[in-house]
Amino acid sequence: MNTWEVRYKLEKSGKYFFRRIKAVYQHEANAIFDADMPNAIRCGSAKKSS
């Protein structure tokens, strides 16, 4: 299990936020984020967090 960091922003806000997600693969982390926060705009793909 790896920890992935996803950068996103909310529709009306210009500010960027980060969220950490535990998943085995990068595409799983992206899918989990998209399911948990459908209104957020994901900026790029998840990256491994150390």
CSV table of N, CA, C and O in Angstrom, one decimal:
chain,number,residue,atom,x,y,z
A,1,MET,N,0.9,-1.2,0.0
A,1,MET,CA,0.0,0.0,0.0
A,1,MET,C,0.9,1.2,0.0
A,1,MET,O,1.8,1.4,0.8
A,2,ASN,N,0.6,2.1,-0.9
A,2,ASN,CA,1.4,3.4,-1.0
A,2,ASN,C,0.5,4.6,-0.7
A,2,ASN,O,-0.7,4.5,-0.7
A,3,THR,N,1.2,5.7,-0.3
A,3,THR,CA,0.4,6.9,-0.1
A,3,THR,C,0.6,7.8,-1.3
A,3,THR,O,1.8,8.0,-1.7
A,4,TRP,N,-0.5,8.3,-1.9
A,4,TRP,CA,-0.4,9.2,-3.0
A,4,TRP,C,-1.0,10.5,-2.7
A,4,TRP,O,-1.9,10.6,-1.9
A,5,GLU,N,-0.4,11.6,-3.3
A,5,GLU,CA,-0.9,12.9,-3.0
A,5,GLU,C,-1.5,13.5,-4.3
A,5,GLU,O,-1.0,13.4,-5.4
A,6,VAL,N,-2.8,14.0,-4.1
A,6,VAL,CA,-3.5,14.5,-5.3
A,6,VAL,C,-3.7,16.0,-5.1
A,6,VAL,O,-4.1,16.4,-4.0
A,7,ARG,N,-3.3,16.7,-6.1
A,7,ARG,CA,-3.5,18.2,-6.1
A,7,ARG,C,-4.8,18.5,-6.8
A,7,ARG,O,-5.1,18.0,-7.8
A,8,TYR,N,-5.6,19.4,-6.1
A,8,TYR,CA,-6.9,19.7,-6.7
A,8,TYR,C,-7.3,21.1,-6.3
A,8,TYR,O,-6.7,21.8,-5.5
A,9,LYS,N,-8.3,21.6,-7.0
A,9,LYS,CA,-8.9,22.9,-6.6
A,9,LYS,C,-10.4,22.8,-6.8
A,9,LYS,O,-11.0,22.0,-7.5
A,10,LEU,N,-11.1,23.6,-6.0
A,10,LEU,CA,-12.6,23.7,-6.1
A,10,LEU,C,-13.0,24.6,-7.2
A,10,LEU,O,-12.2,25.5,-7.6
A,11,GLU,N,-14.2,24.4,-7.7
A,11,GLU,CA,-14.7,25.2,-8.8
A,11,GLU,C,-14.6,26.7,-8.7
A,11,GLU,O,-14.0,27.4,-9.5
A,12,LYS,N,-15.0,27.2,-7.6
A,12,LYS,CA,-15.1,28.7,-7.4
A,12,LYS,C,-13.8,29.3,-6.8
A,12,LYS,O,-13.7,30.5,-6.7
A,13,SER,N,-13.0,28.4,-6.3
A,13,SER,CA,-11.8,28.9,-5.6
A,13,SER,C,-10.6,28.7,-6.5
A,13,SER,O,-10.5,27.8,-7.3
A,14,GLY,N,-9.7,29.7,-6.5
A,14,GLY,CA,-8.5,29.6,-7.3
A,14,GLY,C,-7.4,29.0,-6.5
A,14,GLY,O,-6.3,28.8,-7.0
A,15,LYS,N,-7.6,28.6,-5.3
A,15,LYS,CA,-6.6,28.1,-4.4
A,15,LYS,C,-6.5,26.6,-4.6
A,15,LYS,O,-7.4,25.9,-4.8
A,16,TYR,N,-5.2,26.1,-4.5
A,16,TYR,CA,-5.0,24.6,-4.7
A,16,TYR,C,-4.9,24.0,-3.3
A,16,TYR,O,-4.4,24.5,-2.4
A,17,PHE,N,-5.4,22.7,-3.3
A,17,PHE,CA,-5.4,21.9,-2.1
A,17,PHE,C,-4.7,20.6,-2.4
A,17,PHE,O,-4.6,20.2,-3.5
A,18,PHE,N,-4.3,19.9,-1.3
A,18,PHE,CA,-3.7,18.6,-1.5
A,18,PHE,C,-4.5,17.6,-0.6
A,18,PHE,O,-5.0,17.9,0.4
A,19,ARG,N,-4.6,16.3,-1.1
A,19,ARG,CA,-5.2,15.3,-0.3
A,19,ARG,C,-4.4,14.0,-0.5
A,19,ARG,O,-4.0,13.7,-1.6
A,20,ARG,N,-4.2,13.3,0.6
A,20,ARG,CA,-3.4,12.1,0.6
A,20,ARG,C,-4.4,10.9,0.6
A,20,ARG,O,-5.4,10.9,1.3
A,21,ILE,N,-4.1,9.9,-0.3
A,21,ILE,CA,-4.9,8.7,-0.5
A,21,ILE,C,-4.0,7.5,-0.4
A,21,ILE,O,-2.9,7.5,-1.0
A,22,LYS,N,-4.5,6.5,0.2
A,22,LYS,CA,-3.8,5.2,0.3
A,22,LYS,C,-4.3,4.3,-0.8
A,22,LYS,O,-5.5,4.0,-0.8
A,23,ALA,N,-3.4,3.8,-1.6
A,23,ALA,CA,-3.8,2.9,-2.7
A,23,ALA,C,-2.6,2.2,-3.2
A,23,ALA,O,-1.4,2.6,-2.9
A,24,VAL,N,-2.7,1.1,-3.9
A,24,VAL,CA,-1.6,0.3,-4.4
A,24,VAL,C,-1.0,1.0,-5.7
A,24,VAL,O,0.2,1.2,-5.8
A,25,TYR,N,-1.9,1.3,-6.6
A,25,TYR,CA,-1.5,1.9,-7.9
A,25,TYR,C,-2.0,3.3,-8.0
A,25,TYR,O,-3.0,3.7,-7.4
A,26,GLN,N,-1.3,4.1,-8.9
A,26,GLN,CA,-1.7,5.5,-9.2
A,26,GLN,C,-3.1,5.6,-9.7
A,26,GLN,O,-3.8,6.5,-9.3
A,27,HIS,N,-3.5,4.7,-10.7
A,27,HIS,CA,-4.8,4.9,-11.3
A,27,HIS,C,-5.9,4.6,-10.2
A,27,HIS,O,-7.0,5.1,-10.3
A,28,GLU,N,-5.6,3.7,-9.3
A,28,GLU,CA,-6.6,3.5,-8.2
A,28,GLU,C,-6.7,4.7,-7.3
A,28,GLU,O,-7.8,5.1,-6.9
A,29,ALA,N,-5.6,5.4,-7.0
A,29,ALA,CA,-5.7,6.6,-6.2
A,29,ALA,C,-6.5,7.7,-7.0
A,29,ALA,O,-7.3,8.4,-6.3
A,30,ASN,N,-6.3,7.8,-8.3
A,30,ASN,CA,-7.1,8.8,-9.1
A,30,ASN,C,-8.6,8.4,-9.0
A,30,ASN,O,-9.4,9.3,-8.8
A,31,ALA,N,-8.9,7.2,-9.1
A,31,ALA,CA,-10.3,6.7,-9.1
A,31,ALA,C,-11.0,7.0,-7.8
A,31,ALA,O,-12.1,7.4,-7.7
A,32,ILE,N,-10.2,6.7,-6.7
A,32,ILE,CA,-10.7,6.9,-5.4
A,32,ILE,C,-11.0,8.4,-5.1
A,32,ILE,O,-12.1,8.8,-4.6
A,33,PHE,N,-10.1,9.2,-5.5
A,33,PHE,CA,-10.3,10.7,-5.4
A,33,PHE,C,-11.5,11.1,-6.2
A,33,PHE,O,-12.3,11.9,-5.6
A,34,ASP,N,-11.6,10.7,-7.4
A,34,ASP,CA,-12.7,11.2,-8.3
A,34,ASP,C,-14.1,10.7,-7.7
A,34,ASP,O,-15.0,11.5,-7.8
A,35,ALA,N,-14.1,9.6,-7.1
A,35,ALA,CA,-15.3,9.1,-6.5
A,35,ALA,C,-15.7,9.8,-5.2
A,35,ALA,O,-16.8,10.1,-4.9
A,36,ASP,N,-14.6,10.1,-4.4
A,36,ASP,CA,-14.8,10.8,-3.1
A,36,ASP,C,-15.2,12.3,-3.3
A,36,ASP,O,-16.0,12.8,-2.5
A,37,MET,N,-14.6,12.9,-4.2
A,37,MET,CA,-14.8,14.4,-4.4
A,37,MET,C,-15.2,14.7,-5.9
A,37,MET,O,-14.3,15.2,-6.6
A,38,PRO,N,-16.4,14.4,-6.3
A,38,PRO,CA,-16.8,14.6,-7.7
A,38,PRO,C,-16.8,16.1,-8.1
A,38,PRO,O,-16.7,16.4,-9.3
A,39,ASN,N,-17.0,17.0,-7.1
A,39,ASN,CA,-17.0,18.4,-7.5
A,39,ASN,C,-15.7,19.1,-7.6
A,39,ASN,O,-15.6,20.2,-8.0
A,40,ALA,N,-14.6,18.4,-7.2
A,40,ALA,CA,-13.3,19.0,-7.2
A,40,ALA,C,-12.7,18.8,-8.6
A,40,ALA,O,-13.0,17.8,-9.3
A,41,ILE,N,-11.8,19.7,-9.0
A,41,ILE,CA,-11.1,19.6,-10.2
A,41,ILE,C,-9.7,19.0,-9.9
A,41,ILE,O,-8.9,19.7,-9.3
A,42,ARG,N,-9.4,17.8,-10.3
A,42,ARG,CA,-8.1,17.2,-10.1
A,42,ARG,C,-7.1,17.8,-11.1
A,42,ARG,O,-7.4,17.9,-12.3
A,43,CYS,N,-6.0,18.3,-10.6
A,43,CYS,CA,-5.0,18.9,-11.4
A,43,CYS,C,-3.9,17.9,-11.6
A,43,CYS,O,-3.0,17.6,-10.8
A,44,GLY,N,-3.9,17.2,-12.8
A,44,GLY,CA,-2.9,16.2,-13.1
A,44,GLY,C,-3.3,14.9,-12.4
A,44,GLY,O,-4.4,14.6,-12.1
A,45,SER,N,-2.3,14.0,-12.2
A,45,SER,CA,-2.5,12.7,-11.7
A,45,SER,C,-1.9,12.7,-10.3
A,45,SER,O,-1.1,13.6,-9.9
A,46,ALA,N,-2.2,11.6,-9.6
A,46,ALA,CA,-1.7,11.4,-8.2
A,46,ALA,C,-0.1,11.2,-8.3
A,46,ALA,O,0.3,10.6,-9.3
A,47,LYS,N,0.6,11.7,-7.3
A,47,LYS,CA,2.0,11.4,-7.2
A,47,LYS,C,2.3,10.8,-5.9
A,47,LYS,O,1.7,11.0,-4.9
A,48,LYS,N,3.4,10.0,-5.9
A,48,LYS,CA,3.8,9.3,-4.6
A,48,LYS,C,4.2,10.3,-3.6
A,48,LYS,O,5.0,11.2,-3.9
A,49,SER,N,3.7,10.1,-2.4
A,49,SER,CA,4.1,10.9,-1.3
A,49,SER,C,5.1,10.2,-0.4
A,49,SER,O,5.0,9.0,-0.2
A,50,SER,N,6.1,10.9,0.1
A,50,SER,CA,7.1,10.2,0.9
A,50,SER,C,6.9,10.5,2.4
A,50,SER,O,6.2,11.4,2.8
